Amino acid sequence: MGIQEQYRTDAANLLDSGAVKLVIGYGEGSTPERRRPIFIRSAEEVGRLVLDANCIANLSAYLVPEGLLSDGKSVAVFLKPDGIRSVNILAAEAQLNPEQVVILGFNIDAGLANPLPGRKANEFAPLLASLKSAGLSTDLQREADRLEQMTAVERFEYWKEQFSKCIKCYACRQVCPMCYCRRCIVDVNQPQWVNTSSHTLGNFEWNIIRAYHLAGRCVACGGCDRACPVNIPLRLLNHRMSKEALDTFDHFAGESADQKPVLATFRQDDPETFIL
Amino acid sequence: MAKIGVFVCHCGENIASMVDTGKLVTAISGHPGVAFSSEYKYFCSDPGQETVKRAIRENNLTGVVVAACSPRMHEQTFRKACAEAGLNPYMLELANIREQCSWVHTDRIEATDKAIEITRALVEKVKRNNDLQPISVPVTRRAMVIGGGVAGIQAAIDIATAGREVVLVEREPSIGGHMSQISETFPTLDCSQCILTPRMVEAVQHPNIRVMTYAEVEEVDGFIGNFTVKVRSKARYVKMETCTGCGDCIQKCPVKKIPSEFECELGNRTAIYTPFAQAVPNVPVIDRSRCTYFKNGKCAICKKTCQIDSIDFEQEDKTEYIEVGAIVVATGFQVQNTSMYGEYGYGRYKDVITGLHFERLASASGPTAGKIKRPSDGKEPETVVFIQCAGSRDASKGVKYCSKICCMYTAKHAMLYAHKVHHGKSQIFYMDIRAAGKGYDEFTRRAIEEDEAGYIRGRVSKLYEENGKLIVRGVDTLLGKPVEVEADMVVLATAMVPQPDAKEFAQRIGIGYDEYGFFNEAHLKLRPVETSTAGIYLAGACQSPKDIPDSVSQASAAAAKVLGLFSKEQLEREPVVATVSDSTCAGCWGCVIACPYNAIDRKEITDRNGNLIKRVASVNPGLCQGCGTCVSFCRSNSIDLAGFTESQIFAEVMGL
C-alpha cells in the first residue's frame, strides 16, 4: 500500500473513531502538478486526499484561525518536517496546544513522498535534532553565497532592486504560519510606522520588519517565496536571519515546543561582541 | 491648542560657545505651537527656574521644552519647577543640546542647525504629552546586606541601630572578611581583630540583624522597595541551633593537614573547622570534599565526640526567599594571583609571599603566633625585600589601576618587621609613595625615619635563589644604578582585584560593572554609593580598591541611603509604565519572557457568562519599570509606554 492509501485509511480511522474532528490535507489543484489544502470532516471524503511529491505547502498555518481549537478537540494535519517545526513554534508561542494536533508526517525524497513515524509533535524530536545538526541550507544556496560575497553597498543595491518590485499585497504574510497576529504592525496607522504606498522606503520597511519578526521563527518552508507574485527571493532574507540565530545563539527554530523566543531571552554565555 | 514654552539654556559656555542660542530662539519661536521662548545663562539656577515658572503662569503654557543638558542631569529640577507653577510635571521635556550636541561638535553652524532640530523634535513630542500621575508602591522596610566583611557589618549595624531589620548574608562560614586576616592596621597600628571582633559580635547579637553565614545569594527579583532575594544556605552538617562551639569535634578530627584558606595556606585546618578561633558564629562546618565520612562512610569521630549530638550528616542546602526593600552589596575583593610575574618567582620560591601572607605571619593569632618566620624553613629573615605595585599600575601584565592600599600596608609591614625583628633590614622597591589620607604621610615618614625602612625607587627585574638566599635585582632610578639585594624573604604588594565571580554576580542581581569586575556606581562623584539599579547600593572594595576607613565610611553612607528610602511607607514611582491593548494582543507571551522585572502576567478575558474568549498579556504597573523592552519585542505593536507613547516618539522622529 502506498503512502497516499495508507494516510487516507489513517485519516478515515481518525475521523471515524472521533479522535479528530477535522483532517487538513492536500487535494487536487488547478493544474495536474498543483495541490491545494482541503479540509475533511467525514471518513467518506478521504478519497479526495492526495499525497505525493507535489505536496509542498506548509499546512500548519490552517491550525491557528481563532476558535478552531478552542473546543479542545483534535485536528489532524499533513505535515513535512518544516510544518512540524512550525507546530512547535506555535505551541511555544501559546497559539495552540500540541496535544490537539495529530500529525500525519511525511517527507519528500527523490520525487517520492515517504511516511514519517510519529503522531504528536514531541515524537519527532530526534528527527528535528538531526536536521539541526545537518546545518542550514537553502535551495537558493548559490544565490545566498553570492550575496555573502557582496559588499554592503552591493547587497543594498540588490535588495533595493528586489524590493522595488513589491506591490504590498501581503501574500507573504497571509501564507506564513508565523503571521498569526490579529492586527499586523503594517496595519497600524496611529502612528503610521510603515509607509503603505509601494515606493522604495515603504517596501524596505515592510520587508525588513517581516524579516526581523521571523528571526529565529522561520522554518524555511518557502511559502512566502512561492506566494510572492513578483518573485522577490524572500527565502534568502529569512535564511540569513535563521543562520544568524543558529550561529550566534544555537537557536534552531521549532526544535521543541518549549523553546523560548530567541530575541526575548538572555543567557549568561550569549556573545556580547556588539558591546564596546 | 498647544501653547509650548521653549527655554534655551547657555549652560555657561558649555552650550553657548558652540550653539548660536539666539538663532535657536528665533528659529523655534516661529514653530507652530510655540507660544513663548527665551534664553538664559543658567536655567537650572534659582532665577532661571523662576523665569520658567513665571512664563508658565503668565502665558498659560500647556507644555515646556528646556533646551539644555540631559534628562538625567536636570529633568527632575525642571519637572519640579513645572509642578510648582501648576503644570503637570510630565508636560516637560528636556532637549539635550549639550551632551548630544555642543559637547560633541566642532562646527558652530552645523551644531546650531542640529540644536534647532533636536529642540523642534521635542516640541513636537511635548505637544502630544499627557498629564501623568505618580504611582505609589509600598516599601518593604527590611534591608539585605550581601557580604559580611567590615563594610557589610558596618552597613548592617547602622541600618539596624536606626530601627530597621537587616539580613546580613555571608558566603564564608564566618563573618569578618579580609579584615579578620589582617594583623595590625595603618595608620594607628591597632590590632585588626581587637577592633573588628566586637563589631562582629555586635552584628550577630543585634536584635534587628539576622546573620546568615555559609549562604549565597542566587537570584534577585523585583525592584526598589520590593525585592525578593533567593538565598541558599549551604549545608554545614552542624546544627546551628544546638552547637555550643566547644571545639571538641575540631580537636578530634583526624584529617588535620588541610591547608587553611584563612591562613593563606601557611597553616593547616581540619575537615570540620571554623576558619579562625574568633569566628562568628562560632559554629564549625564540615568540608564535604575532605571529610573521611563523606568519602567512604567511615570515621564519624566528630559525631561520636559531640556530647550534644549537633553533627548532622544528613543536612541539605536550604533555599529561602526573603523580601527586602533595599540591598547593600558589600562583596569585597580578592588578592591578585601574582604567578603571572615569572621574574618574581611567586609560586616557585616558598619565601616569595604576598602582603596577605605577611599579615598572617605578623598576626598574634596566626600560624607563627606573630613571629616573623619565613615559610621555607621557619627561620627568622634578616633581610626582607618588599616589592610594591606587584600587579597594580601595570597595564601589560597586571591591572591598570592603583590598588590604593599597598603603599600604606607595605610601610606598615616594614614597621611591624622592625618592631619584631630588631636587627632586621627591610628594603622596599617602589614606584611612588601614595600616602594621601589622614595621618598617612606621617605614617610612611615614620617607617622611613624611625623604623629605618629602606626605600629604593625602582622596579625589580629579576629574582632568583642562590645559596639559600633570594637575590633581588633591580634598579635604583634615583641613582641611576643597578642594585642587588640578598634577601631572606620577599613580600609582594599584590593588587586588589574583584571577586572572581563578580561579573557573573553583578549580572545575576542586575547591577553594572567595569572592565575588571568592580561594581559601577550611579555617578562617580555625586552618587558614589548608589548603583544605577534603584534600591541597590554599594559599600567597600567591591566598588574599587579601598582601605578600612573608606570602606566603613561608604558603608555608613549606603546605610544612610537605605534609611532615607525606608523613611516613608510608600514610595512614589514614575508613572512611565507600559499598557497592553487587549484587542490586538496575540497572546504569544514573548513580552512575558522578555520582561526583566517579571511585571507582565497572563490575563483571561471572558464574556459575561464566564466563558473564556482569549488570553492576553497584562502589565502590573507596580512592577513595571518603564524600560520598554516589551514594546520593542511586541510584533503586533500592542504595547505602549506612558510618557514615551508611539505617537509621541513618532512625532519626535518626524520633527527632526
PDB file of C-alpha atoms in Angstrom, chain B residues 172-175 180-181 193 200 213-214 236 238-240 243-253 255-256 258-264 267-287 302 311 360 365:
ATOM      1  CA  GLU B 172      32.007  32.003  54.182  1.00  0.00           C
ATOM      2  CA  PRO B 173      31.365  30.109  57.436  1.00  0.00           C
ATOM      3  CA  SER B 174      32.128  33.248  59.470  1.00  0.00           C
ATOM      4  CA  ILE B 175      31.608  36.958  59.055  1.00  0.00           C
ATOM      5  CA  SER B 180      39.861  39.486  60.241  1.00  0.00           C
ATOM      6  CA  GLN B 181      43.005  38.187  58.499  1.00  0.00           C
ATOM      7  CA  GLN B 193      40.977  41.685  65.424  1.00  0.00           C
ATOM      8  CA  MET B 200      31.186  41.078  64.577  1.00  0.00           C
ATOM      9  CA  THR B 213      26.631  32.662  57.152  1.00  0.00           C
ATOM     10  CA  TYR B 214      27.670  29.986  54.680  1.00  0.00           C
ATOM     11  CA  ARG B 236      27.079  22.987  57.432  1.00  0.00           C
ATOM     12  CA  VAL B 238      26.442  21.014  62.129  1.00  0.00           C
ATOM     13  CA  LYS B 239      23.239  22.107  63.805  1.00  0.00           C
ATOM     14  CA  MET B 240      23.365  25.869  64.311  1.00  0.00           C
ATOM     15  CA  CYS B 243      26.109  23.698  68.750  1.00  0.00           C
ATOM     16  CA  THR B 244      27.868  25.490  71.579  1.00  0.00           C
ATOM     17  CA  GLY B 245      31.144  25.938  69.752  1.00  0.00           C
ATOM     18  CA  CYS B 246      33.110  23.906  72.304  1.00  0.00           C
ATOM     19  CA  GLY B 247      35.521  22.786  69.593  1.00  0.00           C
ATOM     20  CA  ASP B 248      35.820  19.133  70.704  1.00  0.00           C
ATOM     21  CA  CYS B 249      34.972  17.911  67.211  1.00  0.00           C
ATOM     22  CA  ILE B 250      37.724  20.057  65.702  1.00  0.00           C
ATOM     23  CA  GLN B 251      40.238  18.681  68.232  1.00  0.00           C
ATOM     24  CA  LYS B 252      39.347  15.084  67.408  1.00  0.00           C
ATOM     25  CA  CYS B 253      39.038  15.335  63.611  1.00  0.00           C
ATOM     26  CA  VAL B 255      42.056  14.955  58.868  1.00  0.00           C
ATOM     27  CA  LYS B 256      44.388  17.642  60.091  1.00  0.00           C
ATOM     28  CA  ILE B 258      44.280  20.677  55.006  1.00  0.00           C
ATOM     29  CA  PRO B 259      45.895  23.979  54.016  1.00  0.00           C
ATOM     30  CA  SER B 260      43.832  26.677  55.703  1.00  0.00           C
ATOM     31  CA  GLU B 261      42.296  29.270  53.369  1.00  0.00           C
ATOM     32  CA  PHE B 262      42.146  31.757  56.214  1.00  0.00           C
ATOM     33  CA  GLU B 263      45.858  31.330  56.949  1.00  0.00           C
ATOM     34  CA  CYS B 264      46.677  31.739  53.218  1.00  0.00           C
ATOM     35  CA  GLY B 267      48.776  26.857  58.412  1.00  0.00           C
ATOM     36  CA  ASN B 268      46.503  23.827  58.427  1.00  0.00           C
ATOM     37  CA  ARG B 269      42.946  23.149  59.380  1.00  0.00           C
ATOM     38  CA  THR B 270      40.814  20.071  59.956  1.00  0.00           C
ATOM     39  CA  ALA B 271      37.931  18.782  57.837  1.00  0.00           C
ATOM     40  CA  ILE B 272      35.452  20.052  60.421  1.00  0.00           C
ATOM     41  CA  TYR B 273      36.578  23.564  61.175  1.00  0.00           C
ATOM     42  CA  THR B 274      35.912  27.172  61.935  1.00  0.00           C
ATOM     43  CA  PRO B 275      38.046  29.460  59.761  1.00  0.00           C
ATOM     44  CA  PHE B 276      39.606  31.109  62.820  1.00  0.00           C
ATOM     45  CA  ALA B 277      39.274  30.967  66.572  1.00  0.00           C
ATOM     46  CA  GLN B 278      37.217  34.165  66.871  1.00  0.00           C
ATOM     47  CA  ALA B 279      34.750  33.133  64.161  1.00  0.00           C
ATOM     48  CA  VAL B 280      31.222  34.473  64.395  1.00  0.00           C
ATOM     49  CA  PRO B 281      29.120  32.427  64.626  1.00  0.00           C
ATOM     50  CA  ASN B 282      31.396  30.042  66.460  1.00  0.00           C
ATOM     51  CA  VAL B 283      29.854  27.013  64.780  1.00  0.00           C
ATOM     52  CA  PRO B 284      32.067  24.779  62.673  1.00  0.00           C
ATOM     53  CA  VAL B 285      31.321  23.469  59.187  1.00  0.00           C
ATOM     54  CA  ILE B 286      32.304  20.179  57.611  1.00  0.00           C
ATOM     55  CA  ASP B 287      34.293  20.445  54.408  1.00  0.00           C
ATOM     56  CA  CYS B 302      33.111  14.220  65.263  1.00  0.00           C
ATOM     57  CA  ILE B 311      26.549  16.795  63.963  1.00  0.00           C
ATOM     58  CA  ARG B 360      49.167  36.193  58.814  1.00  0.00           C
ATOM     59  CA  SER B 365      46.658  34.616  66.179  1.00  0.00           C
TER      60      SER B 365
END
